[in-house]
């Protein structure tokens, strides 16, 4: 069923119907000489000799898992304010959503392989810095909101749990900061160093093997 829909979309493209928005990548799917639909758009290739793509992805996943574990762990604590205070609950919920979006983009990036199709790059590497930054902002907001709630209501119970909640949010913030550094300083430039244009199948085939 999915292949049938994809074929109909591609057929529409070949008939001259140009897709826009999220389906714009379908404009780069053409019929080759064998009658098969193939992607002929732009590719990004990992271009770094000192560090393999797998190692770079491993570093990103480590930071991502710390962010996710810290965020989920904080939500499992019976912390005053999280369930009944909007300036604690709202940033925490937004943080969870941001972390999930980071994990999804990173999973898609990992599955995209090397070389990486342009539309996958734009949906992953192009989005990850902003989503990671939002995770950091919401984690900081949740920690600050909890602190304000405790001071405002002069809460003296569950101090240990409150401290643990704030610690976990700071851990999520730190992990997001590390991931942002990895994205900006060590990864984005390495993908951008070598960009292949359309109809570069011969070059692509020579670069599909992972660098050691």
Coordinates of N, CA and C in Angstrom, one line a residue, residues 85-183:
X85 N 1.6 23.6 39.1 CA 2.1 24.9 38.9 C 2.5 25.1 37.4
X86 N 1.9 26.0 36.7 CA 2.0 26.2 35.3 C 3.5 26.5 34.9
X87 N 4.2 27.4 35.7 CA 5.5 27.7 35.3 C 6.6 26.7 35.7
X88 N 6.1 25.6 36.3 CA 7.0 24.4 36.4 C 6.6 23.4 35.4
X89 N 5.3 23.1 35.3 CA 4.8 22.0 34.4 C 5.0 22.4 33.0
X90 N 4.7 23.6 32.5 CA 4.8 23.9 31.1 C 6.2 23.8 30.5
X91 N 7.2 24.3 31.2 CA 8.5 24.1 30.6 C 9.0 22.7 30.7
X92 N 8.5 21.9 31.7 CA 8.9 20.5 31.7 C 8.3 19.7 30.6
X93 N 7.0 19.9 30.3 CA 6.4 19.3 29.2 C 7.0 19.6 27.9
X94 N 7.3 20.9 27.7 CA 8.0 21.4 26.5 C 9.4 20.7 26.4
X95 N 10.1 20.6 27.5 CA 11.4 19.9 27.5 C 11.3 18.5 27.0
X96 N 10.3 17.7 27.5 CA 10.1 16.4 27.1 C 9.8 16.3 25.6
X97 N 9.0 17.2 25.1 CA 8.7 17.2 23.6 C 10.0 17.5 22.8
X98 N 10.8 18.5 23.3 CA 12.0 18.8 22.6 C 13.0 17.6 22.6
X99 N 13.1 16.9 23.8 CA 14.0 15.8 23.8 C 13.6 14.7 22.9
X100 N 12.3 14.4 22.8 CA 11.8 13.4 21.9 C 12.1 13.8 20.5
X101 N 11.9 15.1 20.1 CA 12.2 15.5 18.8 C 13.7 15.4 18.4
X102 N 14.5 15.6 19.4 CA 16.0 15.4 19.2 C 16.3 13.9 19.0
X103 N 15.7 13.1 19.8 CA 15.9 11.6 19.6 C 15.5 11.1 18.3
X104 N 14.3 11.6 17.8 CA 13.7 11.2 16.5 C 14.7 11.7 15.4
X105 N 15.1 12.9 15.5 CA 16.0 13.5 14.4 C 17.3 12.7 14.4
X106 N 17.8 12.4 15.6 CA 19.1 11.7 15.6 C 19.0 10.2 15.1
X107 N 17.8 9.6 15.4 CA 17.6 8.3 14.9 C 17.5 8.3 13.3
X108 N 16.8 9.3 12.8 CA 16.7 9.4 11.3 C 18.0 9.7 10.7
X109 N 18.9 10.5 11.4 CA 20.2 10.8 10.9 C 21.0 9.5 10.9
X110 N 20.9 8.7 11.9 CA 21.7 7.5 12.0 C 21.3 6.5 10.9
X111 N 20.0 6.4 10.7 CA 19.5 5.5 9.6 C 19.7 6.0 8.2
X112 N 20.0 7.3 8.1 CA 20.1 7.9 6.8 C 21.4 7.4 6.0
X113 N 22.4 7.0 6.8 CA 23.6 6.4 6.2 C 24.5 7.5 5.7
X114 N 25.5 7.1 4.9 CA 26.5 7.9 4.3 C 26.8 7.4 2.9
X115 N 26.5 8.2 1.9 CA 26.1 9.6 1.9 C 24.7 9.8 2.3
X116 N 24.4 11.1 2.7 CA 23.1 11.4 3.3 C 22.3 12.2 2.3
X117 N 21.1 11.8 2.0 CA 20.3 12.6 1.1 C 20.0 14.0 1.7
X118 N 19.9 14.9 0.8 CA 19.7 16.3 1.2 C 18.5 16.5 2.1
X119 N 17.3 15.9 1.7 CA 16.1 16.1 2.5 C 16.2 15.5 3.9
X120 N 17.0 14.5 4.0 CA 17.3 13.9 5.3 C 18.2 14.8 6.1
X121 N 19.2 15.3 5.5 CA 20.1 16.3 6.1 C 19.3 17.5 6.7
X122 N 18.4 18.0 5.8 CA 17.7 19.2 6.2 C 16.7 18.9 7.4
X123 N 16.2 17.7 7.5 CA 15.3 17.3 8.5 C 16.0 16.9 9.8
X124 N 17.3 16.7 9.7 CA 18.1 16.2 10.9 C 19.1 17.2 11.3
X125 N 20.3 17.2 10.6 CA 21.4 18.1 11.0 C 21.0 19.5 11.0
X126 N 20.1 19.9 10.1 CA 19.7 21.3 10.0 C 18.7 21.7 11.1
X127 N 18.1 20.7 11.8 CA 17.1 21.0 12.8 C 17.7 20.7 14.2
X128 N 18.6 19.8 14.3 CA 19.1 19.4 15.6 C 19.7 20.5 16.5
X129 N 20.5 21.4 16.0 CA 21.0 22.5 16.9 C 19.9 23.3 17.6
X130 N 18.8 23.7 16.8 CA 17.7 24.4 17.4 C 16.9 23.6 18.4
X131 N 16.7 22.4 18.1 CA 15.9 21.5 19.0 C 16.7 21.2 20.3
X132 N 18.0 21.1 20.1 CA 18.9 20.9 21.3 C 18.9 22.1 22.2
X133 N 19.0 23.3 21.6 CA 19.0 24.5 22.3 C 17.7 24.7 23.1
X134 N 16.6 24.4 22.4 CA 15.3 24.5 23.1 C 15.2 23.5 24.3
X135 N 15.8 22.3 24.2 CA 15.8 21.4 25.3 C 16.6 22.0 26.5
X136 N 17.7 22.7 26.2 CA 18.5 23.4 27.3 C 17.7 24.5 27.9
X137 N 17.0 25.3 27.1 CA 16.2 26.4 27.6 C 15.1 25.9 28.5
X138 N 14.4 24.9 28.0 CA 13.2 24.4 28.8 C 13.7 23.7 30.1
X139 N 14.8 23.0 30.0 CA 15.4 22.4 31.3 C 15.7 23.4 32.3
X140 N 16.4 24.5 31.8 CA 16.7 25.6 32.8 C 15.5 26.3 33.3
X141 N 14.5 26.5 32.4 CA 13.2 27.1 32.9 C 12.5 26.2 33.9
X142 N 12.5 24.9 33.7 CA 11.8 24.0 34.7 C 12.6 24.1 36.0
X143 N 13.9 24.1 36.0 CA 14.6 24.1 37.3 C 14.4 25.5 38.0
X144 N 14.4 26.6 37.3 CA 14.2 27.9 37.9 C 12.8 28.0 38.4
X145 N 11.8 27.5 37.6 CA 10.4 27.5 38.0 C 10.2 26.7 39.3
X146 N 10.8 25.6 39.4 CA 10.7 24.8 40.7 C 11.3 25.6 41.8
X147 N 12.5 26.2 41.6 CA 13.1 27.0 42.7 C 12.2 28.1 43.1
X148 N 11.5 28.8 42.2 CA 10.6 29.9 42.5 C 9.4 29.4 43.3
X149 N 8.9 28.2 42.8 CA 7.7 27.7 43.5 C 8.1 27.3 44.9
X150 N 9.2 26.7 45.2 CA 9.6 26.3 46.5 C 9.8 27.6 47.4
X151 N 10.4 28.6 46.9 CA 10.6 29.8 47.7 C 9.3 30.5 47.9
X152 N 8.5 30.6 46.9 CA 7.2 31.4 47.0 C 6.3 30.7 48.0
X153 N 6.3 29.4 48.1 CA 5.4 28.7 49.0 C 6.1 28.2 50.3
X154 N 7.3 28.6 50.5 CA 8.1 28.3 51.7 C 7.9 26.8 52.0
X155 N 8.2 26.0 51.0 CA 8.1 24.5 51.2 C 9.3 24.0 51.9
X156 N 9.1 23.2 53.0 CA 10.2 22.7 53.7 C 10.2 21.1 53.7
X157 N 9.3 20.6 53.0 CA 9.2 19.1 52.9 C 9.8 18.7 51.5
X158 N 10.2 17.4 51.5 CA 10.7 16.8 50.3 C 11.9 17.6 49.7
X159 N 12.7 18.2 50.5 CA 13.8 19.0 50.1 C 14.8 18.1 49.3
X160 N 15.0 16.9 49.7 CA 15.9 16.0 49.0 C 15.4 15.7 47.6
X161 N 14.1 15.5 47.4 CA 13.6 15.2 46.1 C 13.6 16.5 45.2
X162 N 13.4 17.6 45.8 CA 13.4 18.9 45.1 C 14.8 19.1 44.6
X163 N 15.8 18.9 45.4 CA 17.2 19.0 45.0 C 17.6 18.1 43.9
X164 N 17.1 16.8 44.0 CA 17.3 15.8 43.0 C 16.7 16.3 41.6
X165 N 15.5 16.8 41.7 CA 14.8 17.3 40.5 C 15.6 18.4 39.8
X166 N 16.1 19.3 40.6 CA 16.8 20.4 40.0 C 18.2 19.9 39.5
X167 N 18.8 19.0 40.2 CA 20.0 18.4 39.7 C 19.8 17.7 38.4
X168 N 18.8 16.9 38.2 CA 18.5 16.2 37.0 C 18.2 17.2 35.8
X169 N 17.6 18.3 36.1 CA 17.3 19.3 35.1 C 18.7 20.0 34.7
X170 N 19.5 20.2 35.7 CA 20.8 20.8 35.3 C 21.7 19.8 34.5
X171 N 21.5 18.5 34.8 CA 22.2 17.5 34.0 C 21.7 17.4 32.6
X172 N 20.4 17.6 32.4 CA 19.8 17.7 31.1 C 20.3 18.9 30.3
X173 N 20.4 20.0 31.1 CA 20.9 21.3 30.5 C 22.4 21.1 30.1
X174 N 23.2 20.4 30.9 CA 24.6 20.2 30.6 C 24.8 19.3 29.4
X175 N 24.0 18.2 29.3 CA 24.0 17.3 28.2 C 23.6 18.0 26.9
X176 N 22.6 18.9 27.0 CA 22.2 19.6 25.8 C 23.3 20.6 25.4
X177 N 24.0 21.2 26.3 CA 25.1 22.0 26.0 C 26.3 21.3 25.3
X178 N 26.6 20.1 25.8 CA 27.6 19.3 25.2 C 27.2 18.9 23.8
X179 N 25.9 18.5 23.6 CA 25.5 18.1 22.3 C 25.5 19.3 21.3
X180 N 25.2 20.4 21.8 CA 25.2 21.6 21.0 C 26.6 21.9 20.5
X181 N 27.6 21.7 21.4 CA 29.0 21.9 21.1 C 29.4 20.9 20.0
X182 N 29.0 19.6 20.2 CA 29.4 18.6 19.2 C 28.8 18.9 17.8
X183 N 27.6 19.4 17.8 CA 26.9 19.7 16.6 C 27.6 20.9 15.8

